Short mmCIF file of C-alpha atoms and ligand atoms in Angstrom, two decimals:
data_model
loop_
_atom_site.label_atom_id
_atom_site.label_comp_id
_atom_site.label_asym_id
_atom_site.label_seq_id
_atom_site.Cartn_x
_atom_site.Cartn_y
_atom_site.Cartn_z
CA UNK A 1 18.18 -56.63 101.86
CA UNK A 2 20.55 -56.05 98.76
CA UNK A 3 22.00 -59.53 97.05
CA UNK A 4 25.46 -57.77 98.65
CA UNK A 5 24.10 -57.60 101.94
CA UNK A 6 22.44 -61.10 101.52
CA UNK A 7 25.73 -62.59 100.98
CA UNK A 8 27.81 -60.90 103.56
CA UNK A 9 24.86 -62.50 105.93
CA UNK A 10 25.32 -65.70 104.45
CA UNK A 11 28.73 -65.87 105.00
CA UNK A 12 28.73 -64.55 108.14
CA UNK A 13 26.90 -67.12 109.49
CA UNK A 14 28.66 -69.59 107.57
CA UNK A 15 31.64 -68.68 109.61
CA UNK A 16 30.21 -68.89 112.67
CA UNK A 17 28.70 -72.20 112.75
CA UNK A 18 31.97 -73.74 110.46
CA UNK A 19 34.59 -71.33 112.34
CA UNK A 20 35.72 -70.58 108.97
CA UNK A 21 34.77 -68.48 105.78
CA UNK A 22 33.09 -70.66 103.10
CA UNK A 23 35.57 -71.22 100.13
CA UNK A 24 32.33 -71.47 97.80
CA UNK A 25 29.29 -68.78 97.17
CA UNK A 26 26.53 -68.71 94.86
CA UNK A 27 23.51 -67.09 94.00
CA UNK A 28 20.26 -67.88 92.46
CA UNK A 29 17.13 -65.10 92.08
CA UNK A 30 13.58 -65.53 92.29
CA UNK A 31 11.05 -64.80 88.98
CA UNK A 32 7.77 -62.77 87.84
CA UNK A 33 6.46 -63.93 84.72
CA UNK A 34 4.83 -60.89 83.16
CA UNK A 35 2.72 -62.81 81.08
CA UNK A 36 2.07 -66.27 79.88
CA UNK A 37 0.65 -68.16 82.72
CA UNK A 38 0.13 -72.00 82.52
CA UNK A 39 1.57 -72.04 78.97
CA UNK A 40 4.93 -73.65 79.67
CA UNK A 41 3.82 -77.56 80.19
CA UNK A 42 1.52 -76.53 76.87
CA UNK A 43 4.85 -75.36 75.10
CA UNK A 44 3.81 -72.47 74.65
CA UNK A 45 5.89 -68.88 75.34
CA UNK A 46 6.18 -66.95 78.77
CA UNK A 47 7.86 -63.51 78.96
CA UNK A 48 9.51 -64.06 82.72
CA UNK A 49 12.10 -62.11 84.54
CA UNK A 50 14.29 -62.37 87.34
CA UNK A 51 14.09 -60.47 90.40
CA UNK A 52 15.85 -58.61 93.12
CA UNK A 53 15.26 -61.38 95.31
CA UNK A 54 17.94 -64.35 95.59
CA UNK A 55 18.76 -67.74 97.36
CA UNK A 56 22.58 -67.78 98.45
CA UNK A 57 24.62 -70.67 99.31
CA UNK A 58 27.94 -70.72 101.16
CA UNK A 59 29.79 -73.88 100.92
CA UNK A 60 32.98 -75.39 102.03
CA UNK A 61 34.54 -79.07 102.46
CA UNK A 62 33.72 -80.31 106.30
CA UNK A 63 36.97 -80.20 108.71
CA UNK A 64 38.11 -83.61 109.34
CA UNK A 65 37.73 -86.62 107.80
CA UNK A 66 33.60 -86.64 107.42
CA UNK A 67 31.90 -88.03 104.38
CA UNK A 68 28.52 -86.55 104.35
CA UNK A 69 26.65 -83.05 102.75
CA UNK A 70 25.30 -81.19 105.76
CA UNK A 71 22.51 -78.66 104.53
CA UNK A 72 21.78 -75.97 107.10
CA UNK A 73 18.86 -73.37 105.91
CA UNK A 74 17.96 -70.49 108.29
CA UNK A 75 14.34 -70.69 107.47
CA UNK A 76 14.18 -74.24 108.52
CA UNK A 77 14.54 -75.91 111.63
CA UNK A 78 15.69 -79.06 110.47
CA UNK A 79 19.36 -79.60 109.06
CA UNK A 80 19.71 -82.22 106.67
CA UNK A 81 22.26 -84.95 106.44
CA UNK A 82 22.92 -87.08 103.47
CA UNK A 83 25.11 -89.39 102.23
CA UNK A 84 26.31 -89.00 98.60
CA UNK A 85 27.75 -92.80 98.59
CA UNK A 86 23.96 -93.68 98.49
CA UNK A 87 21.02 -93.90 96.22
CA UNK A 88 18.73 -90.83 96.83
CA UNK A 89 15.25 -90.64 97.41
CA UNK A 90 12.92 -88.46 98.23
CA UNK A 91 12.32 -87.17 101.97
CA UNK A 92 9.25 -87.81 103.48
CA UNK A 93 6.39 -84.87 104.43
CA UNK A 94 7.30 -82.51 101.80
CA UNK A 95 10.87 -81.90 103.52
CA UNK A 96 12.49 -78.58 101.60
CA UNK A 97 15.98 -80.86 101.31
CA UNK A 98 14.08 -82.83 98.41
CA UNK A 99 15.24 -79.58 96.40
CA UNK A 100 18.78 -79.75 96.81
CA UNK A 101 18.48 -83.66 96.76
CA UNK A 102 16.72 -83.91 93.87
CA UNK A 103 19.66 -81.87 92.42
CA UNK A 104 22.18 -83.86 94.13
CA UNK A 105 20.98 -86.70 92.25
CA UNK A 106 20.48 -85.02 89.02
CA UNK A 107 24.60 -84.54 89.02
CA UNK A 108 25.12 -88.17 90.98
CA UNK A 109 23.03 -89.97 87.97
CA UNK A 110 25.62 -87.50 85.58
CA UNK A 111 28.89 -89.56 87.13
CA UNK A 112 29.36 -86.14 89.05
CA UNK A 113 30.13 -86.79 92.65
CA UNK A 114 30.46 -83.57 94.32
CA UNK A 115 31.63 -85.28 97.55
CA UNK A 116 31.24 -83.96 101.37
CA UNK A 117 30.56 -80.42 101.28
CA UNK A 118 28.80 -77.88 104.51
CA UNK A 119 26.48 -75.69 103.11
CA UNK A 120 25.13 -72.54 105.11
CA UNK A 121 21.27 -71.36 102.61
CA UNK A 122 19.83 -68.41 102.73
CA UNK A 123 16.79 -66.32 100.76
CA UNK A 124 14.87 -63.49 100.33
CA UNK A 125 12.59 -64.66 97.24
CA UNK A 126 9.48 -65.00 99.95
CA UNK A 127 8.20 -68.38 100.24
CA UNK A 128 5.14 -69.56 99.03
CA UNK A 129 4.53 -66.58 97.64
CA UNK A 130 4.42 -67.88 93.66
CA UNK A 131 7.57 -66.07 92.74
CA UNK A 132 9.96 -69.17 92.55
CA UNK A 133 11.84 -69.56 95.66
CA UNK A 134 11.76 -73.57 94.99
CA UNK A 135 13.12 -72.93 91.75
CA UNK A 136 15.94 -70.45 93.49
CA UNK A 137 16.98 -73.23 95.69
CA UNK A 138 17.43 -75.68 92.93
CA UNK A 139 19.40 -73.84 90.93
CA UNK A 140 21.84 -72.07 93.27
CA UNK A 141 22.11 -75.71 94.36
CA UNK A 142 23.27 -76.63 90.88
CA UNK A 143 25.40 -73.53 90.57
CA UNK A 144 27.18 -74.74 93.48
CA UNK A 145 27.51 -77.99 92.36
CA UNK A 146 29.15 -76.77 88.97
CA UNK A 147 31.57 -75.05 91.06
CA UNK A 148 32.58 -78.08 93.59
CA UNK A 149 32.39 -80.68 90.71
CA UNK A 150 34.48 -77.94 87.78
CA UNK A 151 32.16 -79.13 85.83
CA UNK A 152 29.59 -76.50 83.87
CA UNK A 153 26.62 -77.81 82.45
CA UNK A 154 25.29 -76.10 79.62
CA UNK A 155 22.30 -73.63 81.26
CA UNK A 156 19.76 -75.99 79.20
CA UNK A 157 20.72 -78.74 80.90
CA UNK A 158 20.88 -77.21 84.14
CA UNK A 159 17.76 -75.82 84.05
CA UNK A 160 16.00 -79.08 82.59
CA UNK A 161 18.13 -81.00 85.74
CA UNK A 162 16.48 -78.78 88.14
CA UNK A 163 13.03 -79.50 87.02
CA UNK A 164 13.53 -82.78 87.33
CA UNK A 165 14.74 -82.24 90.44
CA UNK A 166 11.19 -80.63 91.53
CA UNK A 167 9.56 -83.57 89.79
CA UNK A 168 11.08 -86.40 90.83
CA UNK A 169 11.85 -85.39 94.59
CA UNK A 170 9.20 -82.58 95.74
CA UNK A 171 6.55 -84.08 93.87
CA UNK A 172 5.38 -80.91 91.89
CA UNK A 173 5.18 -81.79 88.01
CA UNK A 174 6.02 -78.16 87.08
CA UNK A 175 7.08 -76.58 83.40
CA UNK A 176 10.21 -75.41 82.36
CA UNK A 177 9.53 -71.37 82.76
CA UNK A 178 11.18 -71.16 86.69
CA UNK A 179 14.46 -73.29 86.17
CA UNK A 180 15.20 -71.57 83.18
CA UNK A 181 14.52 -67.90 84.23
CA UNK A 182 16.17 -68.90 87.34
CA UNK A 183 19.77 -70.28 85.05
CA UNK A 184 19.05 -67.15 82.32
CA UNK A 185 17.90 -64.04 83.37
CA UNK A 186 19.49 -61.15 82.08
CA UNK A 187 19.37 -57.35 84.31
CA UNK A 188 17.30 -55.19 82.69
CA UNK A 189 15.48 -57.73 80.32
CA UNK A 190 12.39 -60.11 79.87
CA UNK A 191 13.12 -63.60 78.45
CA UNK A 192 11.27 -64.99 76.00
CA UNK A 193 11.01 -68.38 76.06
CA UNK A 194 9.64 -70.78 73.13
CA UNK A 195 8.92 -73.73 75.41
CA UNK A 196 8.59 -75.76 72.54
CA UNK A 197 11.84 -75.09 70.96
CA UNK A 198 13.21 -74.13 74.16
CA UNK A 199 15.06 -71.24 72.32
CA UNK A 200 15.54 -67.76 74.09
CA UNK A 201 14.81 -64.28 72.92
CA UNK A 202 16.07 -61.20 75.54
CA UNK A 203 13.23 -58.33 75.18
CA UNK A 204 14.61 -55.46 76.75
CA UNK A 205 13.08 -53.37 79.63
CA UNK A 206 15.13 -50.41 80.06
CA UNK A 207 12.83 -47.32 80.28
CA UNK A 208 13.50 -45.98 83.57
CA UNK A 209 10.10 -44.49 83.56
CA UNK A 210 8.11 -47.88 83.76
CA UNK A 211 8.20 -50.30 86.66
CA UNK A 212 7.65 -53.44 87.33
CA UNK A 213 5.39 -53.57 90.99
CA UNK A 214 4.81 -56.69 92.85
CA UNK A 215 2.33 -57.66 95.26
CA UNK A 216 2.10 -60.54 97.57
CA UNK A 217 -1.33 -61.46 98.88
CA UNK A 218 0.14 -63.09 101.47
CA UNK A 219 -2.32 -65.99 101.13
CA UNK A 220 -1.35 -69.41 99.85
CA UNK A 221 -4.90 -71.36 99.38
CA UNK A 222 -3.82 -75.21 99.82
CA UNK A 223 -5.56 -76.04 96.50
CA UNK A 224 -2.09 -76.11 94.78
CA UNK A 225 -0.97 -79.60 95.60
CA UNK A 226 -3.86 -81.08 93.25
CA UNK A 227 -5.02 -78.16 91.30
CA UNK A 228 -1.77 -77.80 89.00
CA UNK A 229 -1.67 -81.84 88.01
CA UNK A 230 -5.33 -81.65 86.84
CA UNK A 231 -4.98 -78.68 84.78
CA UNK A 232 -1.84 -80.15 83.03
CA UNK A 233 -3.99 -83.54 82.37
CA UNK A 234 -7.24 -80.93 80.65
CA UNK A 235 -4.28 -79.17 78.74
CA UNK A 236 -3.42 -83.13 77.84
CA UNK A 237 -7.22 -84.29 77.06
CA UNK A 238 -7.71 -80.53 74.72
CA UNK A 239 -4.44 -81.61 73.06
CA UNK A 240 -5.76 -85.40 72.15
CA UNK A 241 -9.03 -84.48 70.89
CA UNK A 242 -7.45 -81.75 68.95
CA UNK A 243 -5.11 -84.53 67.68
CA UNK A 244 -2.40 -82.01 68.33
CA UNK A 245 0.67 -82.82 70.44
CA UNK A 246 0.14 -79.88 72.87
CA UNK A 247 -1.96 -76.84 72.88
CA UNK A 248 1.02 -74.71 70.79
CA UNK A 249 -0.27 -76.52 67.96
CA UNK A 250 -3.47 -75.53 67.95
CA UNK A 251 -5.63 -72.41 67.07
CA UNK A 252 -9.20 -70.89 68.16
CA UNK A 253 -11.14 -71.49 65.06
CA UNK A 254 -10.02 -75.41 65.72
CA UNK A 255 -10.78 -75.13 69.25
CA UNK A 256 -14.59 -73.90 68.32
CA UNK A 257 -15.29 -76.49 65.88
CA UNK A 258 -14.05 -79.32 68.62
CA UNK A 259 -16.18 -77.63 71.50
CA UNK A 260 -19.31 -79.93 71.03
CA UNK A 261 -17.00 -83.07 71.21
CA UNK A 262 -14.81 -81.26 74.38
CA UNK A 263 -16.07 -81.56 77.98
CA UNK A 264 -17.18 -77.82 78.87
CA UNK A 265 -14.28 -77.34 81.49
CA UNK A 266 -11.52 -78.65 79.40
CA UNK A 267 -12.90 -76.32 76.28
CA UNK A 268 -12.29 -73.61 78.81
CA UNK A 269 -8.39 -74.63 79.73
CA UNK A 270 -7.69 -74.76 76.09
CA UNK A 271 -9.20 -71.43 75.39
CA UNK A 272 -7.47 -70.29 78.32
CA UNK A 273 -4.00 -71.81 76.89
CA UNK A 274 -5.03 -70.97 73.15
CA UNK A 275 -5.47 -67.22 74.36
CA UNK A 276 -2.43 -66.88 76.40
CA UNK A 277 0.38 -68.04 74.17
CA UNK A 278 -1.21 -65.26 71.36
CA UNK A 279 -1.17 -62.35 74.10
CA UNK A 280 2.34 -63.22 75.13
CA UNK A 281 4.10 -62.80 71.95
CA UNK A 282 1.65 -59.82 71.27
CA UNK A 283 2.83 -58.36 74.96
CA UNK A 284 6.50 -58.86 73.57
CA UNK A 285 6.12 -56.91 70.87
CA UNK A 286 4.04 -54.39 73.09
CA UNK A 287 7.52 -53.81 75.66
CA UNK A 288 9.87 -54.29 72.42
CA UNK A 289 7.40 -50.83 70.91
CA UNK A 290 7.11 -49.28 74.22
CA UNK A 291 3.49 -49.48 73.61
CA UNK A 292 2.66 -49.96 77.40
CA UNK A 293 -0.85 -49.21 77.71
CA UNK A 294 -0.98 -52.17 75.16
CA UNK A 295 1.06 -54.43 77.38
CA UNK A 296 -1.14 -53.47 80.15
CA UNK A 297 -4.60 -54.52 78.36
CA UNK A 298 -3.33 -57.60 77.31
CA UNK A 299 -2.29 -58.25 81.16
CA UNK A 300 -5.88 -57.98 82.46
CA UNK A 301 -7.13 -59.95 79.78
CA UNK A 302 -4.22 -62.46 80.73
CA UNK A 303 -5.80 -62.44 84.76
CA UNK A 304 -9.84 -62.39 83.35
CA UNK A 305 -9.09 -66.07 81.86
CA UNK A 306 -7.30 -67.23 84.09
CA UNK A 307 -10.11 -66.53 86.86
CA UNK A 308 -12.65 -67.09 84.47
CA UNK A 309 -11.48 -69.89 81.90
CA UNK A 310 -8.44 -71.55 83.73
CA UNK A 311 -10.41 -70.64 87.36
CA UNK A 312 -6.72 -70.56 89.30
CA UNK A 313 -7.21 -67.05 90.77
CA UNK A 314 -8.87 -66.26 93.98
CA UNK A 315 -10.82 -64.07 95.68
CA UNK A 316 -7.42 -61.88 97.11
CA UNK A 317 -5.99 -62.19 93.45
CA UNK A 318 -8.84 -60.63 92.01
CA UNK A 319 -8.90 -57.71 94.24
CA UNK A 320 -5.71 -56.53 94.19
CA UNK A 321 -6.48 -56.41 89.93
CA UNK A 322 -9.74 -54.86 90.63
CA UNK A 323 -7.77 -51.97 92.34
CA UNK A 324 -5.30 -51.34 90.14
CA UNK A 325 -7.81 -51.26 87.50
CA UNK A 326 -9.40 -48.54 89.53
CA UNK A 327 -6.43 -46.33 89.66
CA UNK A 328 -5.76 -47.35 86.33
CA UNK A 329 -3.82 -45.00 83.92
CA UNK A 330 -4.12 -41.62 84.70
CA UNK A 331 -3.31 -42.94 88.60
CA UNK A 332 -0.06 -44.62 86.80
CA UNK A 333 -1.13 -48.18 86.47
CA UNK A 334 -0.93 -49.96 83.10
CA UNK A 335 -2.24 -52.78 83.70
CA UNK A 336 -2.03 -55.86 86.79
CA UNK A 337 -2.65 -59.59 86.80
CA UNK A 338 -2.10 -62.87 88.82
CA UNK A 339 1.58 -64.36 88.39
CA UNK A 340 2.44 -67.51 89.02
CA UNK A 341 0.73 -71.02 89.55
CA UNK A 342 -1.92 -69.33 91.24
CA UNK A 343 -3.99 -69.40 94.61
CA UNK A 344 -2.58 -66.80 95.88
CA UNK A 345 0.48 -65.59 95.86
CA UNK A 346 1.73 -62.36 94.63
CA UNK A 347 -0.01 -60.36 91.29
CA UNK A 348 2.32 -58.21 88.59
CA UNK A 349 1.74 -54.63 87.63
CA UNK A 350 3.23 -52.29 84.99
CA UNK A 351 2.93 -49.01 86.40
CA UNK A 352 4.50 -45.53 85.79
CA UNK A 353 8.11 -45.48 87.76
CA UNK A 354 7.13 -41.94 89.02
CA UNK A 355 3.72 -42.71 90.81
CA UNK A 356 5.23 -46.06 92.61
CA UNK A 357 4.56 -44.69 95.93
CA UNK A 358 1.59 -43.90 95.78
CA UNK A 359 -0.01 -46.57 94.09
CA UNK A 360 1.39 -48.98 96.66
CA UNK A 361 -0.12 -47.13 99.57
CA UNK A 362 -3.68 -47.12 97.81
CA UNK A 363 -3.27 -50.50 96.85
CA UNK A 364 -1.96 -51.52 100.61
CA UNK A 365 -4.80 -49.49 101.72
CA UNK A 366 -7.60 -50.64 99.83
CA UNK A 367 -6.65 -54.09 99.73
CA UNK A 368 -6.53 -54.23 103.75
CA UNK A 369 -10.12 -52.96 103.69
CA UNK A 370 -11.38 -55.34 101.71
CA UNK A 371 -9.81 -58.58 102.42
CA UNK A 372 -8.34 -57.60 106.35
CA UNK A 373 -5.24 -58.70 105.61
CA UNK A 374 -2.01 -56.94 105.17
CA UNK A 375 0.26 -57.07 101.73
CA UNK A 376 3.44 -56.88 100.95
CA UNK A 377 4.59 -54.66 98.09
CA UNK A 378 7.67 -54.47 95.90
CA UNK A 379 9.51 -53.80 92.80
CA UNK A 380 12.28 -55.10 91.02
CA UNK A 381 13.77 -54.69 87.88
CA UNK A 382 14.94 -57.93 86.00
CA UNK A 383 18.00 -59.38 87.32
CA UNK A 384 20.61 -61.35 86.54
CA UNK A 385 20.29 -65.46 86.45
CA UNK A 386 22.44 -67.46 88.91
CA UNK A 387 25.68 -66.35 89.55
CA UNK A 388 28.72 -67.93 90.65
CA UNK A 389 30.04 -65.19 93.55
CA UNK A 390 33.13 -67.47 95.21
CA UNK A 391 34.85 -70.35 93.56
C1 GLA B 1 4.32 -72.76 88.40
C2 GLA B 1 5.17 -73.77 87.62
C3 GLA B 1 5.58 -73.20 86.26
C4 GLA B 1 4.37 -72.65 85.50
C5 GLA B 1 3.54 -71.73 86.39
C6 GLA B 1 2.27 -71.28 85.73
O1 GLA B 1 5.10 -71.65 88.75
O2 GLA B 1 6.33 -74.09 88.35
O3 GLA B 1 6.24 -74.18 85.52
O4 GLA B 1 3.59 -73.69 84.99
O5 GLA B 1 3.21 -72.36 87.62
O6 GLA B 1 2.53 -70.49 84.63
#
């Protein structure tokens, strides 16, 4: 579905339920981060982009005299009421309203009341899937916001609003890369993003003849929920012994001299971390050169640590790199690795624009023989951030 024909549903079925069109629309896309996994909370850099895929919102006041936000999403049962007079908090059992709450209150705590409002949510970034659809719904809920409120915060803000949002009300102590992808992608470039400084570099990625592929192993292992908190703390314990404030600040050669003091498993996150942020800005420089087969070798390199050092791939992950390694350049693939927070989810491959087709069917093919289950395969090229569509 087309962000066009994503919106015309949207507000179709706005209308319906409402018997009127919605006076408000936004729009906020999904990411793939090419490379830089698990650097963000370590401010380091990751080289994200948006996608094709978006969350849309169509909003109006309610008819009548009713004071309360009414969230309706197709993919959930469940509507949600709530009361902006109120203090917030959290819903209970991992409810998907905590990411439009937690929003809510980011702009309530802000002095800006947004007031009663019906909201009709839609997406296509897949759920689950490691490609940001939390981070989608956050920030088209902030877009919307701006809108209802006439009040725009600067994208910084916005983005660092959201993540508190996913903090504070879903529970998920996530980095800064998804919000702010999410607020500033640009079509037809990368971001690079300096999670230290939180400064932005575009890096273009405009040659029609590479592609960006994407495939979901439609598996989601429930290791995330604890997984992601305990790597952040290793990053954290590296980072003390180190007597460094994160993992940016430090280097390999300190790293070795600190292993004997360094629990073996933490010395592996921070080598993990250490490597990363050094084969991001090198895979910048690699797209800014058009030097793809290097791009590509620093990407498998990217998913070897992070199955063998960092140890968030899985078995799925792993095979959809192992065959696009296979096919590998001469088939049309550059190079493929795990994206995302890992566990599943979908992996990201650079391949030749022209041999798309069939590298998904071999892929599709060979990864249903091994592992019995089906995937789902896409590209995109990078999108635009959120985008206000009706005000
Ligand atoms: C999740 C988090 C991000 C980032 C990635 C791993 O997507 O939300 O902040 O840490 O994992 O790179």
């Amino acid at each position: 579905m087309t962000l066009q024909e994503l919106i015309a549903h949207v507000s179709g079925l706005f209308a319906k339920t409402c018997g009127r069109p919605p006076r408000w629309i936004v729009t906020a896309p999904g990411r793939v981060n090419l490379i830089g996994e698990h650097t963000d909370y370590n401010d380091g850099f990751v080289l994200p982009m948006a996608i094709e895929y978006y969350t849309v919102i169509a909003a109006d006041r309610p008819a009548g005299d009713v004071k309360r936000i009414h969230l309706v999403s197709t993919s959930c049962e469940t509507p949600v009421v709530i009361d902006p007079t109120q203090p917030l908090k959290p819903f209970p059992n991992g409810s998907w309203a905590n990411y439009p709450a937690g929003v809510i209150a980011g702009f309530l705590a802000r002095g800006l009341n947004p007031g009663s409002f019906d909201a009709m949510i839609d997406s296509t970034v897949p759920f689950g899937g490691g490609l940001s659809s939390s981070a989608a719904l956050e920030v088209a809920t902030a877009t919307l916001l701006e809108v209802i409120t006439s009040k725009k915060l600067d994208p910084v803000e916005k983005a660092l609003l959201c993540q508190k949002a996913e903090h504070e009300f879903a529970g998920m102590p996530c980095g800064i890369m998804d919000q702010f992808i999410s607020v500033m992608g640009r079509e037809n470039s990368l971001l690079l993003l300096d999670c230290r400084s939180r400064r932005t570099e575009l890096v273009p990625l405009k040659d029609p003849t590479v592609a960006v592929l994407i495939v979901n192993t439609n598996v989601k292992h429930q290791l995330t929920g604890s997984e992601y908190p305990t790597r952040r703390k290793q990053c954290e314990e590296a980072a003390r012994i180190l007597e460094v404030p994160s993992l940016r600040g430090a280097n390999p050669r300190a790293l070795e001299e600190a292993r004997g003091r360094m629990d073996p498993v933490v010395y592996r996150r921070a080598r993990h971390v250490i490597g990363e942020i050094e084969r991001t800005v090198y895979a910048s420089e690699g797209i800014r050169a058009s030097n793809w087969a290097a791009v590509g070798q620093l990407m498998y390199a990217s998913h070897d640590s992070l199955r063998d050092d960092y140890e968030v791939s899985c078995k799925e992950l792993d095979a959809i790199v192992e065959i696009a390694q296979a096919i590998g350049i001469k088939g049309g693939v550059y190079g493929c690795r795990m994206t995302g927070g890992g566990f599943g989810g979908c992996t990201v491959a650079l391949v030749k624009a022209s041999a798309i087709e069939a590298i998904s069917k071999k892929i599709a093919e060979d990864y249903k023989n091994k592992t019995g289950i089906e995937a789902t395969i896409f590209s995109s090229r990078p999108a635009a951030g959120a985008m206000v569509i009706k005000a």
